[in-house]
Coordinates of C-alpha atoms and ligand atoms in Angstrom, one line a residue:
X1 CA -16.3 24.8 -18.8
X2 CA -16.8 21.2 -17.8
X3 CA -13.2 20.6 -19.5
X4 CA -11.8 23.2 -17.2
X5 CA -13.7 22.0 -13.8
X6 CA -12.3 18.2 -14.9
X7 CA -8.3 19.8 -15.2
X8 CA -9.5 22.0 -12.2
X9 CA -10.3 18.8 -9.8
X10 CA -7.1 17.0 -10.8
X11 CA -4.7 19.8 -10.6
X12 CA -5.8 20.7 -6.8
X13 CA -5.5 17.2 -5.9
X14 CA -2.3 17.2 -7.1
X15 CA -1.4 20.7 -5.5
X16 CA -3.2 19.8 -2.3
X17 CA -1.7 16.3 -1.4
X18 CA 1.9 17.3 -0.1
X19 CA 0.6 19.9 1.6
X20 CA -2.5 19.2 3.9
X21 CA -2.0 16.9 6.7
X22 CA -4.3 13.8 6.0
X23 CA -5.0 10.9 8.0
X24 CA -3.3 7.5 7.9
X25 CA -4.2 3.7 8.3
X26 CA -1.2 1.4 9.4
X27 CA -0.5 -1.5 6.9
X28 CA -0.1 -4.4 9.4
X29 CA 1.4 -6.7 6.3
X30 CA 4.3 -4.6 5.8
X31 CA 4.9 -3.1 9.7
X32 CA 6.8 -5.2 12.5
X33 CA 7.2 -4.4 16.1
X34 CA 9.6 -6.6 17.6
X35 CA 11.5 -6.4 21.2
X36 CA 14.6 -8.1 22.6
X37 CA 15.3 -10.2 25.6
X38 CA 19.2 -11.4 26.8
X39 CA 19.0 -14.8 29.0
X40 CA 21.6 -15.7 31.3
X41 CA 23.4 -12.7 30.1
X42 CA 24.5 -14.5 26.7
X43 CA 21.8 -15.4 24.8
X44 CA 19.9 -12.8 22.6
X45 CA 16.3 -13.3 21.3
X46 CA 13.9 -11.5 19.5
X47 CA 10.2 -11.6 19.9
X48 CA 7.6 -9.9 17.9
X49 CA 4.0 -9.2 17.4
X50 CA 1.9 -9.6 14.0
X51 CA -1.4 -8.3 15.3
X52 CA -1.0 -4.6 14.7
X53 CA -3.6 -1.7 13.9
X54 CA -4.0 1.6 14.0
X55 CA -4.5 5.2 12.9
X56 CA -3.0 8.6 12.8
X57 CA -5.2 11.5 12.7
X58 CA -4.5 14.6 10.9
X59 CA -3.2 16.6 13.9
X60 CA -0.4 13.6 14.2
X61 CA -2.2 12.0 17.3
X62 CA -0.8 8.1 16.6
X63 CA -3.1 5.2 18.2
X64 CA -1.7 1.5 17.5
X65 CA -3.2 -1.4 19.0
X66 CA -0.8 -4.4 19.7
X67 CA -2.7 -7.8 19.9
X68 CA -0.8 -9.4 22.4
X69 CA -1.8 -12.9 21.9
X70 CA -0.1 -12.5 18.4
X71 CA 3.2 -12.4 20.3
X72 CA 6.0 -14.5 18.7
X73 CA 8.8 -15.8 20.5
X74 CA 9.2 -18.8 18.0
X75 CA 8.4 -21.4 20.6
X76 CA 4.6 -22.3 21.4
X77 CA 5.0 -22.7 25.3
X78 CA 6.9 -19.6 25.4
X79 CA 3.9 -17.7 23.7
X80 CA 1.8 -19.0 25.8
X81 CA 3.8 -18.1 29.3
X82 CA 4.7 -14.8 27.6
X83 CA 0.6 -14.3 27.2
X84 CA -0.2 -15.7 30.4
X85 CA 2.4 -14.2 33.3
X86 CA 3.9 -11.0 31.3
X87 CA 0.9 -10.1 29.9
X88 CA -1.6 -11.0 32.1
X89 CA -3.9 -12.3 29.4
X90 CA -4.4 -8.1 28.3
X91 CA -5.8 -8.6 25.2
X92 CA -4.4 -5.6 23.7
X93 CA -1.9 -2.9 24.4
X94 CA -2.4 0.6 23.2
X95 CA 0.5 2.8 22.2
X96 CA -0.5 6.5 21.8
X97 CA 2.1 9.0 20.5
X98 CA 1.9 12.5 19.3
X99 CA 3.7 12.8 16.0
X100 CA 4.7 16.5 14.3
X101 CA 2.9 15.7 11.4
X102 CA 3.2 18.9 10.2
X103 CA 6.6 17.7 9.2
X104 CA 6.0 14.7 7.7
X105 CA 3.0 15.5 5.5
X106 CA 5.4 18.3 3.6
X107 CA 7.8 15.6 3.0
X108 CA 8.0 15.1 -0.9
X109 CA 8.4 11.4 -2.2
X110 CA 11.9 9.8 -1.3
X111 CA 12.0 12.8 1.5
X112 CA 12.7 11.6 5.2
X113 CA 13.1 13.3 8.3
X114 CA 13.7 12.7 12.1
X115 CA 10.9 13.9 14.3
X116 CA 10.2 13.4 18.3
X117 CA 7.4 11.8 19.6
X118 CA 6.0 11.7 22.9
X119 CA 4.6 8.0 23.1
X120 CA 2.5 6.4 26.0
X121 CA 2.5 2.5 25.8
X122 CA -0.5 1.1 28.1
X123 CA -0.1 -2.6 29.1
X124 CA -2.3 -4.2 31.5
X125 CA -3.5 -1.2 33.1
X126 CA 0.4 0.4 33.5
X127 CA 1.0 3.5 31.6
X128 CA 4.9 3.9 30.6
X129 CA 5.7 7.0 28.9
X130 CA 8.7 7.7 26.7
X131 CA 10.5 9.7 24.2
X132 CA 11.5 8.1 21.0
X133 CA 13.1 9.8 17.7
X134 CA 11.1 8.3 14.5
X135 CA 12.6 7.8 11.3
X136 CA 9.8 9.2 8.6
X137 CA 10.6 8.4 5.0
X138 CA 7.5 9.7 2.5
X139 CA 7.7 6.3 0.3
X140 CA 5.0 7.3 -2.2
X141 CA 2.5 9.9 -2.7
X142 CA 0.0 7.8 -0.4
X143 CA 2.4 5.9 2.2
X144 CA 4.8 6.8 4.8
X145 CA 7.1 4.7 6.5
X146 CA 8.0 5.5 10.1
X147 CA 10.4 3.4 12.1
X148 CA 12.9 3.9 15.3
X149 CA 15.6 5.8 14.7
X150 CA 17.4 4.3 17.5
X151 CA 16.5 1.5 19.9
X152 CA 14.0 2.6 22.4
X153 CA 14.6 0.8 26.0
X154 CA 11.8 0.1 28.3
X155 CA 12.3 -1.3 31.9
X156 CA 10.1 -4.0 32.7
X157 CA 9.9 -2.7 36.2
X158 CA 8.1 0.5 34.8
X159 CA 6.1 -1.6 32.6
X160 CA 4.8 -3.5 35.7
X161 CA 5.9 -6.8 34.1
X162 CA 8.6 -7.9 36.6
X163 CA 6.9 -10.0 38.6
X164 CA 5.9 -12.2 35.2
X165 CA 9.2 -12.0 34.2
X166 CA 10.4 -13.7 37.6
X167 CA 8.0 -16.4 37.0
X168 CA 9.2 -17.0 33.4
X169 CA 12.7 -17.3 34.8
X170 CA 11.2 -19.8 37.7
X171 CA 9.5 -22.1 34.8
X172 CA 12.5 -22.4 32.5
X173 CA 14.8 -22.5 35.4
X174 CA 16.7 -19.4 33.9
X175 CA 19.4 -17.6 36.2
X176 CA 18.5 -14.4 34.5
X177 CA 16.5 -12.3 32.0
X178 CA 17.3 -8.7 31.0
X179 CA 14.9 -6.1 32.8
X180 CA 15.5 -3.5 30.2
X181 CA 14.0 -4.5 26.9
X182 CA 15.4 -2.8 23.8
X183 CA 12.6 -2.2 21.2
X184 CA 12.4 -1.3 17.5
X185 CA 9.7 -0.7 15.2
X186 CA 8.5 -0.3 11.3
X187 CA 5.3 1.3 10.8
X188 CA 3.6 1.7 7.3
X189 CA 1.0 4.0 6.7
X190 CA -1.5 4.4 4.3
X191 CA -2.9 7.7 3.1
X192 CA -7.1 7.4 4.1
X193 CA -7.8 10.0 1.2
X194 CA -10.8 9.2 -1.5
X195 CA -8.5 11.3 -3.6
X196 CA -5.6 9.7 -3.1
X197 CA -7.4 6.2 -3.7
X198 CA -8.5 8.2 -7.5
X199 CA -5.0 9.1 -8.4
X200 CA -2.6 6.2 -7.7
X201 CA -0.8 7.3 -10.7
X202 CA 1.5 10.8 -11.7
X203 CA -1.4 13.3 -11.6
X204 CA 0.8 15.7 -12.9
X205 CA 0.8 13.7 -16.7
X206 CA -3.1 13.7 -16.6
X207 CA -3.3 17.3 -15.5
X208 CA -0.9 17.6 -18.6
X209 CA -3.4 16.1 -20.8
X210 CA -6.2 18.0 -19.7
X211 CA -4.6 21.2 -20.4
X212 CA -2.4 21.9 -23.4
X213 CA 1.0 22.8 -22.0
X214 CA 2.1 23.7 -25.5
X215 CA -0.8 26.0 -26.2
X216 CA -0.3 27.2 -22.6
X217 CA 3.2 28.6 -23.5
X218 CA 1.3 30.5 -26.3
X219 CA -1.5 32.1 -24.0
X220 CA 1.5 33.0 -21.6
X221 CA 2.9 35.2 -24.4
X222 CA 0.5 37.3 -23.0
X223 CA 1.5 37.4 -19.4
X224 CA 5.2 37.8 -20.5
X225 CA 4.6 41.5 -20.7
X226 CA 5.1 41.7 -17.0
X227 CA 5.7 38.2 -16.0
X228 CA 9.0 36.0 -15.7
X229 CA 9.2 32.6 -14.3
X230 CA 12.8 33.3 -13.5
X231 CA 13.0 33.1 -9.7
X232 CA 13.1 36.8 -8.4
X233 CA 12.8 37.8 -11.7
X234 CA 10.6 40.7 -11.0
X235 CA 9.5 43.2 -13.6
X236 CA 6.0 45.0 -13.7
X237 CA 4.4 42.2 -12.1
X238 CA 6.2 39.4 -9.8
X239 CA 8.2 36.2 -11.0
X240 CA 5.7 33.4 -11.0
X241 CA 8.3 31.4 -10.2
X242 CA 7.1 28.5 -8.0
X243 CA 3.1 30.3 -7.9
X244 CA 1.3 26.7 -7.9
X245 CA 0.8 26.4 -4.1
X246 CA 2.6 29.6 -3.1
X247 CA 0.5 31.8 -1.1
X248 CA -0.5 35.0 -3.3
X249 CA 2.0 37.8 -2.5
X250 CA 4.6 36.5 -1.1
X251 CA 7.4 36.6 -3.7
X252 CA 10.7 38.4 -2.1
X253 CA 11.3 41.8 -3.4
X254 CA 8.1 42.7 -5.0
X255 CA 5.8 45.4 -3.7
X256 CA 2.5 43.9 -3.7
X257 CA -0.5 45.6 -3.2
X258 CA -2.2 45.6 -0.1
X259 CA -5.2 43.7 -1.1
X260 CA -3.1 40.9 -3.0
X261 CA -1.2 40.5 -0.1
X262 CA -3.9 40.3 2.4
X263 CA -6.3 38.0 0.5
X264 CA -5.1 34.8 2.2
X265 CA -5.1 32.9 -1.4
X266 CA -3.0 30.1 -2.3
X267 CA -2.6 29.5 -5.6
X268 CA -3.9 26.2 -7.0
X269 CA -5.7 25.4 -10.6
X270 CA -8.8 27.0 -8.9
X271 CA -7.8 29.9 -7.2
X272 CA -5.7 30.7 -10.4
X273 CA -8.7 30.2 -12.7
X274 CA -10.9 32.5 -10.7
X275 CA -8.3 35.1 -10.6
X276 CA -7.1 34.9 -14.4
X277 CA -11.1 34.9 -15.8
X278 CA -11.5 38.2 -13.8
X279 CA -8.4 40.0 -12.1
X280 CA -10.3 42.9 -11.2
X281 CA -13.8 41.1 -10.0
X282 CA -12.1 38.5 -7.8
X283 CA -9.5 40.6 -5.9
X284 CA -10.8 43.8 -6.0
X285 CA -8.1 46.7 -5.4
X286 CA -5.5 44.8 -6.8
X287 CA -2.7 46.4 -9.3
X288 CA -2.5 43.8 -12.0
X289 CA -3.4 45.8 -15.1
X290 CA -4.8 43.0 -17.5
X291 CA -8.5 42.6 -18.2
X292 CA -8.4 38.8 -17.9
X293 CA -8.7 35.6 -19.9
X294 CA -11.7 35.2 -21.7
X295 CA -11.9 31.6 -23.0
X296 CA -11.9 28.6 -20.5
X297 CA -9.3 26.8 -22.8
X298 CA -6.8 29.6 -22.7
X299 CA -7.0 29.6 -18.7
X300 CA -6.9 25.7 -18.8
X301 CA -3.7 25.3 -20.9
X302 CA -1.8 28.6 -19.2
X303 CA -2.4 26.7 -15.7
X304 CA -1.5 23.4 -17.4
X305 CA 2.0 25.5 -18.8
X306 CA 2.5 27.1 -15.1
X307 CA 2.6 23.7 -13.3
X308 CA 5.0 22.3 -15.8
X309 CA 7.3 25.1 -16.3
X310 CA 7.0 27.5 -13.3
X311 CA 8.1 24.6 -10.7
X312 CA 11.3 23.3 -9.3
Ligands
HEC401 C1 0.1 44.7 -17.4 C2 1.1 43.8 -16.2 C3 0.5 42.3 -16.1 C4 0.0 40.9 -17.4 C5 -0.2 41.3 -18.9 C6 -0.4 40.1 -16.4 N1 -0.1 40.4 -14.6 FE1 0.0 38.8 -13.5 N2 0.3 40.4 -12.4 C7 0.9 41.9 -12.6 C8 0.9 42.8 -11.3 C9 1.5 44.1 -11.1 C10 0.8 41.7 -10.3 C11 0.9 42.2 -8.7 C12 -0.4 42.8 -8.4 C13 -0.7 43.1 -7.0 O1 0.4 43.3 -6.4 O2 -1.7 43.4 -6.9 C14 0.5 40.3 -10.6 C15 0.0 39.3 -10.4 C16 -0.2 38.2 -10.5 C17 -0.4 37.0 -9.7 C18 -0.1 36.6 -8.6 C19 1.2 36.3 -8.1 C20 1.5 36.2 -6.6 O3 2.8 36.5 -6.2 O4 0.8 36.1 -5.7 C21 -0.6 35.7 -10.7 C22 -0.6 34.4 -10.4 C23 -0.6 36.5 -12.1 N3 -0.3 38.0 -12.1 C24 -0.8 35.8 -13.4 C25 -0.4 36.1 -14.3 C26 -1.0 35.8 -15.6 C27 -0.9 34.0 -15.7 C28 -1.2 36.7 -16.5 C29 -1.1 36.0 -17.8 C30 -2.4 35.3 -18.5 C31 -0.8 37.7 -15.9 N4 -0.7 37.7 -14.6 C32 -0.9 38.9 -16.9 C33 1.0 42.3 -13.5 C34 0.2 41.7 -14.9

């Protein structure tokens, strides 16, 4: 039983990660927030902030703090003037945004999506609302990169910093500084999850060691009387293609019993183990005419086999 539980824990960590929404913490060392200015119509410059911190909650609410004193304009005196006149020594600015996290957390590694974010920048007592298209890339099991898809423009007037920009022009004897500021961001987030910290390497391989796939294939002979793994190939029972992570009773084209269809179960190592050890008792009234597997080892192994073969 101990062995089974271990396999179940590892396998459910693997199954749960891409499906459930998680919370995320900004990784400052690999994030970058910059804005551009153009002076005298011709000289373009990039300023950036190194002091970023932030967090995204499982429902997609992001809050990012920008340490305004960390601004880097590449000239010390300009940094000081920027902090004093434009940011008015406000300390931090905050950026809050609503991301459609459902889409982002469903992404597989290497997959990307473009999502809309409604954002509010709070700077020295002024709130500026804007919409931005963000490009989201799932970099690894535990990290996501979010960047602006296009440039975002903020007007210095909306931001309440026009007077500060006037002052900079006066101090630097400049005839003009643009009043529309392009902004770009690259934000890296790491998942806040103990499961994720504990499983940095391929969890599939770990599960495979716990349950013996080869032995599981033999156990599956019992199932084969009624189940195929090919997608859409229903026989006495439904095809078990993609069964791990699927909701019970939802394969297209198979007529399920009511109790299975309405069970609300999502198939993972844990729910499968409960079902296969006692099909009748765990979902009363379902129509799988199978007494169940008596040996824990057979259950662990057939789940390992399903995990390896029924996906993709
Ligand atoms: C005698 C035929 C038969 C055998 C043998 C059998 N099953 Fe089933 N199985 C069914 C039927 C029929 C259903 C649909 C039950 C319902 O709709 O209530 C089902 C349903 C299932 C489901 C739910 C599928 C879904 O889409 O939600 C799983 C998982 C499953 N079986 C796994 C197994 C495994 C693993 C074995 C072997 C250890 C096995 N079954 C052996 C007939 C069988």
